[in-house]
Coordinates of N, CA and C in Angstrom, one line a residue:
X1 N 199.2 74.7 155.4 CA 199.3 76.1 155.2 C 199.7 76.9 156.6
X2 N 199.7 76.1 157.8 CA 200.4 77.0 158.9 C 201.7 77.1 159.3
X3 N 202.6 76.3 158.7 CA 203.8 76.3 158.5 C 204.6 77.2 157.6
X4 N 205.8 77.4 157.9 CA 206.5 77.9 156.8 C 206.7 77.5 155.1
X5 N 206.5 76.1 155.2 CA 206.2 75.7 154.0 C 205.9 76.4 152.6
X6 N 207.2 76.1 151.6 CA 206.8 77.0 150.5 C 206.2 76.3 149.0
X7 N 205.5 75.0 149.5 CA 205.2 74.4 148.4 C 204.3 75.3 147.3
X8 N 203.0 75.7 148.0 CA 202.1 76.1 147.5 C 202.9 77.6 146.5
X9 N 203.9 78.5 147.1 CA 204.3 79.7 146.5 C 205.0 78.8 145.2
X10 N 206.1 77.9 145.5 CA 206.2 77.3 144.3 C 205.4 76.8 142.9
X11 N 204.2 76.0 143.8 CA 203.4 76.2 142.8 C 202.5 77.2 142.1
X12 N 203.0 78.4 142.6 CA 202.8 79.3 141.9 C 201.3 79.7 142.2
X13 N 200.7 79.2 143.4 CA 199.0 79.0 144.0 C 198.9 80.8 144.4
X14 N 198.2 81.4 144.0 CA 197.9 82.8 144.1 C 197.0 83.1 145.2
X15 N 195.7 82.2 144.7 CA 194.4 82.4 146.0 C 194.3 81.3 146.4
X16 N 193.3 81.1 147.4 CA 193.3 80.3 148.2 C 192.0 80.3 148.5
X17 N 190.5 79.1 148.4 CA 189.2 79.7 149.0 C 189.0 78.7 149.8
X18 N 188.4 78.9 151.1 CA 187.9 78.9 152.4 C 186.9 78.6 152.8
X19 N 185.8 77.6 152.2 CA 184.5 77.5 153.1 C 184.4 77.9 154.1
X20 N 183.6 79.0 154.5 CA 183.3 79.4 156.2 C 181.8 78.6 156.5
X21 N 182.1 78.3 157.6 CA 180.8 77.4 158.1 C 179.5 78.4 157.9
X22 N 178.3 77.6 157.6 CA 177.0 78.5 157.6 C 176.5 79.1 158.5
X23 N 176.3 80.5 158.9 CA 176.3 81.0 159.7 C 174.6 81.5 160.4
X24 N 174.3 80.9 161.4 CA 173.1 81.1 161.7 C 172.3 82.4 161.6
X25 N 173.3 83.2 162.2 CA 172.4 84.6 162.8 C 173.7 85.7 163.0
X26 N 173.8 87.0 162.9 CA 174.4 87.9 162.5 C 175.8 87.7 163.7
X27 N 175.3 87.3 165.0 CA 176.3 87.4 166.0 C 177.2 86.1 165.7
X28 N 177.4 85.2 164.4 CA 177.7 84.2 163.8 C 177.9 83.0 164.8
X29 N 177.0 82.7 164.9 CA 176.7 81.8 166.0 C 176.6 80.1 165.2
X30 N 177.3 79.0 165.4 CA 176.9 77.8 164.9 C 176.0 77.2 165.6
X31 N 174.9 77.0 165.0 CA 174.2 75.8 166.0 C 173.8 74.6 164.8
X32 N 174.3 73.4 165.7 CA 173.9 72.2 165.3 C 172.7 71.5 165.2
X33 N 172.1 71.0 164.3 CA 170.7 70.6 164.7 C 170.4 69.3 165.8
X34 N 169.0 68.8 166.0 CA 169.3 68.1 167.4 C 169.5 66.6 166.9
X35 N 169.6 66.0 167.9 CA 170.3 64.6 168.2 C 169.1 63.4 167.2
X36 N 170.2 62.6 166.4 CA 168.9 61.5 165.8 C 169.0 61.0 166.3
X37 N 167.5 60.1 166.2 CA 167.1 58.6 167.0 C 167.8 57.9 166.4
X38 N 168.7 57.7 165.7 CA 169.5 56.6 165.3 C 170.7 56.9 165.7
X39 N 171.1 56.5 167.1 CA 172.7 56.8 167.4 C 173.8 55.8 166.7
X40 N 175.1 56.6 166.7 CA 176.2 55.7 166.5 C 176.5 54.5 167.6
X41 N 176.7 53.7 167.3 CA 177.3 53.2 168.4 C 178.6 53.0 168.9
X42 N 178.7 53.1 170.4 CA 180.0 53.3 170.9 C 181.5 52.4 170.7
X43 N 182.0 52.4 169.5 CA 183.2 51.3 169.1 C 183.9 51.6 169.5
X44 N 184.4 52.8 169.9 CA 185.8 52.9 170.0 C 186.1 53.5 171.5
X45 N 187.3 53.2 172.1 CA 187.5 53.3 173.6 C 188.9 54.1 173.6
X46 N 188.9 55.7 174.2 CA 189.8 56.4 174.6 C 189.7 57.0 176.3
X47 N 191.0 56.7 176.7 CA 191.0 57.2 178.3 C 189.7 56.8 178.6
X48 N 189.3 55.4 178.1 CA 188.4 54.5 179.4 C 186.8 55.1 178.8
X49 N 187.0 56.1 178.2 CA 185.2 56.7 177.4 C 185.4 56.2 175.9
X50 N 184.1 56.1 176.0 CA 183.6 55.4 174.5 C 182.9 56.3 173.9
X51 N 183.5 56.2 172.5 CA 182.6 57.0 171.4 C 182.9 56.7 170.0
X52 N 182.1 57.5 169.5 CA 181.4 56.7 167.6 C 182.6 56.8 167.5
X53 N 182.7 55.8 165.8 CA 183.8 55.0 165.2 C 184.7 56.6 164.9
X54 N 183.8 57.5 163.9 CA 184.1 58.3 163.6 C 183.7 60.1 163.8
X55 N 184.6 60.9 163.6 CA 184.6 62.4 164.5 C 182.9 62.7 163.4
X56 N 182.2 63.8 164.1 CA 181.3 64.4 164.0 C 181.3 65.3 163.0
X57 N 182.3 66.3 162.3 CA 182.6 67.0 161.3 C 182.1 68.4 161.9
X58 N 182.1 68.8 162.6 CA 181.6 69.9 162.9 C 182.4 71.1 162.9
X59 N 181.4 72.4 162.3 CA 182.9 73.5 162.4 C 183.5 73.9 163.8
X60 N 184.9 74.4 163.4 CA 185.4 75.0 164.6 C 185.0 75.7 165.3
X61 N 185.2 75.6 166.2 CA 184.9 77.1 167.6 C 185.6 77.7 167.7
X62 N 185.3 79.5 167.3 CA 186.4 80.6 168.1 C 185.4 81.2 169.1
X63 N 185.9 82.2 169.5 CA 185.1 83.3 170.3 C 183.7 83.4 169.9
X64 N 182.7 83.2 170.5 CA 181.2 83.5 169.9 C 180.5 82.5 169.3
X65 N 181.0 81.3 169.0 CA 180.4 80.2 168.1 C 180.1 79.3 169.2
X66 N 179.1 78.2 168.7 CA 178.6 77.2 169.6 C 178.3 75.9 168.5
X67 N 178.0 74.7 169.4 CA 177.7 73.6 168.8 C 176.5 73.1 169.8
X68 N 175.6 72.8 169.4 CA 174.3 72.5 170.3 C 173.5 71.3 169.7
X69 N 173.4 70.7 170.7 CA 172.7 69.5 170.4 C 171.1 69.6 171.3
X70 N 170.0 69.1 171.1 CA 168.7 68.9 171.4 C 168.1 67.4 171.3
X71 N 167.3 66.6 172.3 CA 166.7 65.7 172.1 C 166.1 65.6 173.4
X72 N 164.8 64.7 173.2 CA 163.8 64.2 174.0 C 164.4 64.0 175.3
X73 N 165.5 63.4 175.5 CA 165.8 63.2 177.0 C 166.8 62.0 177.2
X74 N 167.7 62.1 177.7 CA 169.0 60.8 177.7 C 169.5 60.6 179.6
X75 N 169.5 59.7 179.9 CA 169.5 59.6 181.3 C 171.3 59.2 181.2
X76 N 171.9 60.2 182.0 CA 173.5 60.3 182.0 C 173.6 60.8 183.4
X77 N 175.1 60.4 183.6 CA 175.9 61.1 185.0 C 176.9 61.8 184.4
X78 N 177.5 61.5 183.2 CA 178.6 62.0 182.5 C 178.5 62.3 181.3
X79 N 179.9 63.1 180.7 CA 179.9 63.6 179.1 C 181.3 63.3 179.0
X80 N 181.6 62.6 177.7 CA 182.8 62.8 177.6 C 183.5 63.2 175.8
X81 N 184.4 63.9 176.1 CA 184.6 64.6 174.7 C 186.1 64.6 174.3
X82 N 186.0 64.6 172.9 CA 187.2 64.4 172.2 C 187.4 65.8 171.7
X83 N 188.1 66.2 171.5 CA 188.9 67.8 170.6 C 190.2 68.0 170.9
X84 N 190.4 68.9 170.3 CA 192.0 69.5 170.7 C 191.9 71.1 170.1
X85 N 192.7 71.8 169.9 CA 192.7 73.1 169.5 C 193.7 73.5 168.5
X86 N 193.8 74.8 167.6 CA 194.3 75.4 166.7 C 194.9 76.8 167.0
X87 N 195.8 77.0 166.6 CA 196.6 78.6 166.8 C 196.8 79.1 168.1
X88 N 196.9 77.9 169.2 CA 196.7 77.8 170.4 C 198.4 77.6 171.4
X89 N 199.0 77.9 170.3 CA 200.5 78.1 171.4 C 200.9 79.5 172.3
X90 N 200.2 80.1 172.3 CA 199.9 81.5 173.4 C 199.1 80.8 174.1
X91 N 198.4 79.8 174.4 CA 197.3 79.8 175.3 C 198.2 79.0 176.7
X92 N 198.1 79.6 177.6 CA 198.6 79.0 178.8 C 198.0 78.0 179.6
X93 N 198.4 77.2 180.1 CA 198.1 76.2 180.9 C 197.0 76.4 182.4
X94 N 195.9 76.0 182.0 CA 194.6 76.0 182.5 C 193.7 77.4 182.0
X95 N 193.9 77.7 181.1 CA 193.2 78.9 180.4 C 191.7 78.4 180.1
X96 N 190.9 79.3 180.5 CA 189.3 78.1 179.4 C 189.3 78.5 177.9
X97 N 189.1 77.5 177.5 CA 189.5 77.8 175.7 C 187.5 77.7 175.1
X98 N 186.9 77.0 176.1 CA 185.2 76.7 175.9 C 184.8 76.6 177.1
X99 N 183.2 76.4 177.1 CA 182.8 75.6 178.0 C 181.0 74.7 177.6
X100 N 181.0 73.6 178.4 CA 180.2 72.8 178.3 C 179.1 73.1 179.2
X101 N 178.1 73.3 178.6 CA 176.4 73.2 179.3 C 175.4 72.4 178.8
X102 N 175.1 71.6 180.1 CA 174.2 70.8 180.3 C 172.5 70.7 180.4
X103 N 171.8 71.0 179.8 CA 170.9 71.5 180.3 C 169.7 69.8 180.6
X104 N 168.6 69.8 181.7 CA 168.2 68.9 182.1 C 166.7 68.9 182.0
X105 N 165.8 67.8 181.8 CA 164.6 67.5 181.8 C 163.8 68.7 183.4
X106 N 164.4 68.6 184.2 CA 163.8 69.5 185.2 C 164.1 70.7 185.1
X107 N 164.8 71.2 184.3 CA 165.0 72.9 184.2 C 166.3 73.3 184.8
X108 N 167.7 72.5 185.0 CA 169.1 72.8 186.0 C 169.5 72.9 184.6
X109 N 171.1 73.5 184.6 CA 171.8 73.6 183.7 C 173.2 73.7 184.5
X110 N 174.1 72.5 183.9 CA 175.2 72.4 184.3 C 176.5 73.1 183.3
X111 N 177.3 73.8 184.4 CA 178.3 74.2 183.6 C 179.7 73.9 183.6
X112 N 180.5 73.5 182.9 CA 182.1 72.8 182.6 C 182.7 73.9 182.0
X113 N 183.8 74.6 182.7 CA 184.8 74.7 181.4 C 185.8 73.6 180.6
X114 N 186.2 74.3 179.9 CA 187.4 73.4 179.0 C 188.5 73.9 179.0
X115 N 189.5 73.3 180.0 CA 190.9 73.8 180.2 C 191.8 73.4 179.2
X116 N 192.4 74.6 178.5 CA 193.6 74.0 178.0 C 194.7 73.6 179.0
X117 N 195.2 72.2 178.4 CA 196.4 71.0 179.3 C 195.7 70.3 180.2
X118 N 194.7 70.3 180.4 CA 193.8 69.7 181.3 C 192.6 68.9 180.0
X119 N 192.2 69.3 179.5 CA 191.2 68.7 178.7 C 191.3 68.4 177.3
X120 N 191.8 69.7 177.0 CA 192.3 69.8 175.6 C 193.7 70.3 174.9
X121 N 194.4 70.6 173.7 CA 195.5 70.7 173.8 C 195.8 71.2 172.2
X122 N 196.9 72.3 172.1 CA 197.2 72.3 170.6 C 197.4 70.9 169.8
X123 N 196.9 71.1 168.7 CA 196.8 69.6 168.0 C 198.5 69.4 167.2
X124 N 198.7 70.1 167.3 CA 200.3 70.1 166.5 C 201.5 70.1 168.0
X125 N 200.7 69.8 168.8 CA 201.7 69.8 170.0 C 203.0 69.3 169.9
X126 N 203.4 68.3 169.2 CA 205.2 67.7 169.5 C 205.5 68.2 168.1
X127 N 204.7 69.4 167.0 CA 206.1 69.9 166.8 C 207.1 70.5 167.2
X128 N 208.3 70.3 166.6 CA 209.5 71.2 167.5 C 209.5 72.4 167.5
X129 N 208.6 73.2 166.6 CA 208.9 74.5 166.7 C 208.1 74.9 168.0
X130 N 206.7 74.5 167.8 CA 205.6 74.6 168.7 C 205.7 74.1 170.1
X131 N 206.1 73.0 170.1 CA 206.5 72.0 171.5 C 207.4 73.1 172.4
X132 N 208.5 73.9 171.3 CA 209.3 74.5 172.1 C 209.1 76.2 173.0
X133 N 207.6 76.6 172.6 CA 207.2 77.9 172.6 C 205.8 77.7 173.2
X134 N 204.9 76.5 173.4 CA 203.4 76.8 173.8 C 203.2 76.8 174.9
X135 N 202.4 77.5 175.6 CA 202.6 77.4 177.0 C 201.4 76.7 177.8
X136 N 200.9 75.9 176.9 CA 200.3 74.9 178.3 C 200.9 73.3 177.9
X137 N 200.2 72.8 178.8 CA 201.2 71.1 178.8 C 200.2 70.4 177.9
X138 N 200.5 69.2 177.5 CA 199.7 68.4 176.4 C 198.8 67.4 177.5
X139 N 197.3 67.7 177.3 CA 196.3 67.2 177.7 C 196.4 65.2 177.3
X140 N 195.7 64.5 178.4 CA 196.0 63.4 177.5 C 195.3 62.9 176.5
X141 N 196.2 62.3 175.6 CA 196.0 61.9 174.2 C 195.0 61.0 173.8
X142 N 194.1 61.4 172.9 CA 193.0 60.3 172.6 C 193.6 59.5 171.1
X143 N 193.9 60.4 170.1 CA 194.0 59.6 168.8 C 195.2 60.2 168.2
X144 N 196.0 60.1 167.2 CA 197.3 60.6 166.6 C 197.2 60.0 164.9
X145 N 198.1 60.7 164.6 CA 198.3 60.4 163.3 C 199.6 61.0 162.8
X146 N 200.2 60.6 161.6 CA 201.7 61.2 161.3 C 201.2 62.4 160.5
X147 N 202.1 63.3 160.5 CA 202.2 64.7 159.5 C 203.4 64.6 159.0
X148 N 203.8 65.1 157.8 CA 204.9 65.6 157.4 C 204.7 66.7 156.3
X149 N 205.7 67.6 156.8 CA 205.9 69.1 155.9 C 207.6 69.2 155.6
X150 N 207.4 70.3 154.8 CA 208.8 70.3 154.5 C 210.0 70.3 155.6
X151 N 209.6 70.6 156.8 CA 210.6 70.7 158.0 C 211.0 69.4 158.8
X152 N 209.7 68.8 159.0 CA 209.9 67.5 159.9 C 208.6 67.0 159.8
X153 N 208.8 65.5 160.8 CA 207.7 64.5 160.7 C 207.4 64.5 161.7
X154 N 206.1 64.7 162.4 CA 205.6 64.8 163.6 C 204.1 64.1 163.9
X155 N 203.7 63.6 165.3 CA 202.5 63.5 165.1 C 201.4 64.5 165.8
X156 N 200.3 64.7 164.9 CA 198.9 65.2 165.3 C 197.9 64.3 166.3
X157 N 197.8 65.2 167.0 CA 197.0 64.6 168.2 C 195.3 65.3 168.4
X158 N 194.4 64.4 168.7 CA 193.4 64.9 169.8 C 193.8 64.8 170.8
X159 N 192.6 64.6 171.9 CA 192.6 64.8 173.1 C 191.4 64.4 173.9
X160 N 191.5 63.6 175.1 CA 190.2 63.0 175.8 C 190.2 63.5 177.1
X161 N 188.7 64.2 177.4 CA 188.6 64.6 178.7 C 186.3 64.1 179.0
X162 N 186.7 63.5 179.9 CA 185.4 63.9 180.7 C 184.7 64.5 182.1
X163 N 183.8 65.0 182.2 CA 183.0 66.0 182.9 C 181.7 65.1 183.8
X164 N 181.7 64.7 185.0 CA 180.9 64.3 185.6 C 179.8 65.3 186.3
X165 N 178.7 64.6 186.1 CA 177.4 65.6 186.5 C 177.2 65.3 188.0
X166 N 176.2 66.2 188.9 CA 176.4 66.1 190.3 C 175.4 65.1 190.5
X167 N 174.7 64.6 189.5 CA 174.2 63.4 189.9 C 173.6 63.0 188.6
X168 N 172.9 61.7 188.5 CA 172.6 61.1 187.5 C 171.0 62.0 187.0
X169 N 171.5 62.3 185.8 CA 169.7 63.2 185.3 C 169.2 62.8 183.9
X170 N 168.5 63.4 183.4 CA 167.9 63.5 182.1 C 168.4 64.4 181.4
X171 N 169.0 64.6 180.4 CA 170.0 65.2 179.7 C 168.8 65.9 178.3
X172 N 168.7 66.8 178.4 CA 167.8 67.3 177.3 C 169.0 68.8 176.1
X173 N 169.7 68.9 176.3 CA 170.4 69.4 175.3 C 171.9 69.4 176.3
X174 N 172.7 69.8 175.1 CA 174.2 69.8 175.4 C 174.8 71.0 174.6
X175 N 175.3 71.7 174.9 CA 175.6 72.9 174.5 C 177.5 73.0 174.3
X176 N 178.2 73.4 173.6 CA 179.3 73.8 173.4 C 179.8 75.2 173.0
X177 N 180.6 76.0 174.1 CA 180.9 77.2 173.2 C 182.2 77.6 173.1
X178 N 183.1 78.3 172.1 CA 184.6 78.5 172.1 C 184.7 80.2 173.0
X179 N 185.6 80.5 173.5 CA 185.7 81.3 174.3 C 187.1 81.8 174.1
X180 N 187.0 83.1 174.1 CA 188.7 84.0 173.6 C 189.5 84.0 174.6
X181 N 191.1 83.8 174.3 CA 191.9 83.6 175.0 C 192.8 84.7 175.0
X182 N 193.2 86.1 175.8 CA 194.0 86.8 175.6 C 195.8 86.6 175.0
X183 N 196.0 87.2 173.9 CA 197.3 86.6 173.1 C 197.0 85.5 172.5
X184 N 196.0 85.1 171.8 CA 195.7 84.2 171.0 C 194.5 84.4 170.1
X185 N 194.4 85.6 169.1 CA 193.0 85.9 168.6 C 192.6 84.8 167.6
X186 N 193.6 84.1 167.2 CA 192.9 83.1 166.0 C 192.7 81.6 167.0
X187 N 192.5 81.2 167.9 CA 192.2 80.6 168.8 C 190.8 79.6 168.2
X188 N 191.1 78.2 167.8 CA 189.9 77.5 167.5 C 190.1 76.3 168.4
X189 N 188.4 75.9 168.6 CA 188.4 74.6 169.0 C 187.6 73.7 168.5
X190 N 188.3 72.8 168.4 CA 187.6 71.5 167.2 C 187.3 70.5 168.2
X191 N 185.5 70.1 168.4 CA 184.7 69.3 169.0 C 184.8 68.1 168.1
X192 N 185.3 66.9 168.4 CA 185.7 66.3 167.7 C 184.6 65.1 167.9
X193 N 184.1 64.6 169.1 CA 183.1 63.5 169.5 C 183.0 63.8 170.9
X194 N 181.4 63.8 171.1 CA 180.5 63.8 172.1 C 180.1 62.5 172.8
X195 N 179.9 61.8 174.0 CA 179.3 60.8 174.1 C 178.4 61.3 175.7
X196 N 177.2 60.9 175.8 CA 177.1 60.9 177.1 C 176.9 59.6 177.7
X197 N 176.9 59.7 178.9 CA 177.3 57.9 179.4 C 176.5 57.9 180.7
X198 N 176.2 56.8 180.9 CA 175.3 56.3 181.9 C 175.9 55.0 182.8
X199 N 176.7 55.5 184.1 CA 177.3 54.6 184.8 C 176.6 53.2 185.3
X200 N 175.5 53.7 185.7 CA 174.5 52.6 186.4 C 174.3 51.8 185.5
X201 N 174.1 51.9 184.1 CA 173.3 51.0 183.5 C 174.7 50.9 182.3
X202 N 176.2 51.3 182.6 CA 177.0 51.0 181.8 C 176.6 51.2 180.1
X203 N 176.2 52.4 180.1 CA 175.9 52.5 178.4 C 176.0 53.4 178.2
X204 N 177.1 54.0 177.0 CA 177.0 55.2 176.4 C 176.3 55.6 174.7
X205 N 176.1 56.8 175.0 CA 175.5 57.5 173.7 C 176.5 58.3 173.1
X206 N 176.6 58.1 171.9 CA 177.5 59.2 171.0 C 176.6 59.9 170.5
X207 N 176.7 61.0 170.6 CA 176.4 62.4 170.1 C 176.5 62.5 168.4
X208 N 175.4 62.5 167.9 CA 175.5 62.6 166.1 C 174.5 63.9 165.6
X209 N 175.1 64.8 165.0 CA 174.2 66.0 164.4 C 173.9 65.3 163.4
X210 N 172.1 66.2 163.1 CA 171.7 65.6 161.7 C 172.4 66.7 160.6
X211 N 171.5 66.3 159.7 CA 172.6 67.3 158.6 C 171.2 68.3 158.9
X212 N 172.1 69.8 158.7 CA 170.8 71.0 158.8 C 172.1 72.1 157.9
X213 N 172.3 71.6 157.0 CA 173.0 73.0 156.0 C 174.4 73.3 156.6
X214 N 174.8 72.9 157.8 CA 175.7 73.5 158.4 C 177.2 73.1 157.6
X215 N 177.9 73.5 157.2 CA 179.3 73.2 156.6 C 180.2 73.6 157.6
X216 N 181.2 72.5 157.6 CA 182.6 72.8 158.1 C 183.2 73.5 157.2
X217 N 184.1 74.2 158.4 CA 185.3 75.2 157.7 C 186.4 74.2 157.3
X218 N 186.5 74.1 155.6 CA 187.6 73.5 155.5 C 188.9 73.8 155.7
X219 N 189.3 75.0 156.1 CA 190.7 75.4 157.2 C 190.5 77.0 157.5
X220 N 191.2 77.1 158.5 CA 191.1 78.7 159.1 C 192.6 79.2 158.4
X221 N 192.5 80.6 158.0 CA 194.1 81.3 157.8 C 193.9 82.5 158.1
X222 N 194.8 83.0 159.2 CA 194.8 84.1 159.8 C 195.7 85.1 159.0
X223 N 194.9 86.3 159.1 CA 195.6 87.4 157.8 C 197.1 88.0 158.4
X224 N 197.9 87.6 157.8 CA 199.2 88.0 158.2 C 199.9 88.4 157.0
X225 N 201.5 88.2 156.4 CA 202.4 88.9 155.6 C 201.7 88.2 154.5
X226 N 201.8 86.7 154.7 CA 201.7 86.3 153.3 C 200.4 85.7 153.0
X227 N 199.4 85.6 153.6 CA 198.0 85.3 153.6 C 197.0 86.8 153.3
X228 N 196.5 87.4 152.3 CA 195.8 88.7 152.9 C 194.3 88.2 152.2
X229 N 193.7 88.2 153.5 CA 192.1 88.0 152.9 C 191.5 89.1 151.9
X230 N 191.1 88.7 150.6 CA 190.9 89.7 149.9 C 189.3 89.6 149.7
X231 N 188.2 89.2 150.2 CA 187.0 89.3 149.7 C 186.3 87.9 150.2
X232 N 184.7 88.1 150.7 CA 183.9 86.7 150.5 C 182.5 86.7 149.6
X233 N 182.5 85.5 149.0 CA 181.6 85.6 148.2 C 180.6 84.1 148.3
X234 N 179.5 84.5 148.9 CA 178.3 83.4 149.1 C 179.0 81.9 150.0
X235 N 179.6 82.6 151.3 CA 179.7 81.5 151.9 C 181.3 81.2 151.8
X236 N 182.2 81.8 151.2 CA 183.5 81.4 150.6 C 184.5 82.8 151.3
X237 N 185.5 82.7 151.4 CA 186.5 83.6 151.8 C 187.7 83.2 150.9
X238 N 187.8 84.3 150.3 CA 189.2 84.5 149.3 C 190.7 85.0 150.1
X239 N 191.7 84.5 149.9 CA 192.7 84.6 150.6 C 193.6 84.8 149.1
X240 N 194.8 85.7 149.3 CA 195.4 86.0 147.9 C 196.9 85.7 148.9
X241 N 197.7 84.7 148.4 CA 199.3 84.4 148.4 C 200.1 85.3 148.0
X242 N 200.4 86.4 149.0 CA 201.5 87.3 148.7 C 202.7 87.0 148.5
X243 N 203.2 85.7 148.5 CA 204.3 84.9 148.3 C 204.5 84.2 147.1
X244 N 203.4 84.2 146.4 CA 203.4 82.9 144.8 C 204.0 83.8 144.4
X245 N 205.1 82.6 143.7 CA 206.0 83.3 142.6 C 205.5 83.9 141.3

C-alpha cells in the first residue's frame, strides 16, 4: 500500500478498512497491560542480545502514543530493543523518534532517547527509491525478510539496540513513547521485542504484554491523492481509493 503499485486499482478495490488500535483515552495513548508472570524464553539472539522467538504484536507508536509494562520487579542493568520505523524517509540521522523510560523500585526513572540511524531505521531502507532519498543511516540489522512489489524485490528489516542503566537495579515499569519529527508527519515507531538483561547473572527476560483488548493496527495509510479518509466506525477507519478503475 505504500508504493506506487496499481494492483488494488486494477482489482477495482474501492475501499480499504484499517482497524485502529484501541484508544485508552482522548489523548490517544496506547497502554499495554502488565508483564505476564510466565515470561517467554529468550531463544533468539540479535546483535548479542537475547529476545523472544516472536514479535509482541504491539500497536505502532506515533507522537503522543505509548506502550507500557508494569511488573513486581526485575533485577537488570540493560534493556534491549528490536524495532523499526515507517514513513521515515525524511527523518534525519540522529533525530529522536522515541523515548524509553525505566522506572525502578526505589523511585528513580531512567530516560533514553531512541535515535534514527543509531537505534532504529526505516523498515524499507533498502528499497531503491527510499535508499536514494532517506536521510538517516541504517542501524544494526536484526531480522530481514524479502519483499516483492510491482517495482522490485528488496529486503525489509528490523533493527537491534540496547541501553545500559547507570547501575544494576530492580525495574518495576518500562514505557516507550513515540515522538514527532519535523518533516515526517506520518512517522511510526514499531516496538517489536523488548528484553531486560541482568549481566551479573547472565539472564534475559523478554517482555510480553498480556491480553488487554488492545488491537494492533492492520496498517497505516496517509491521507493523500490516492487514499482519502472517509470515516471511522467502531474503531475501524475507512479509506476510499480514488484511483480505483
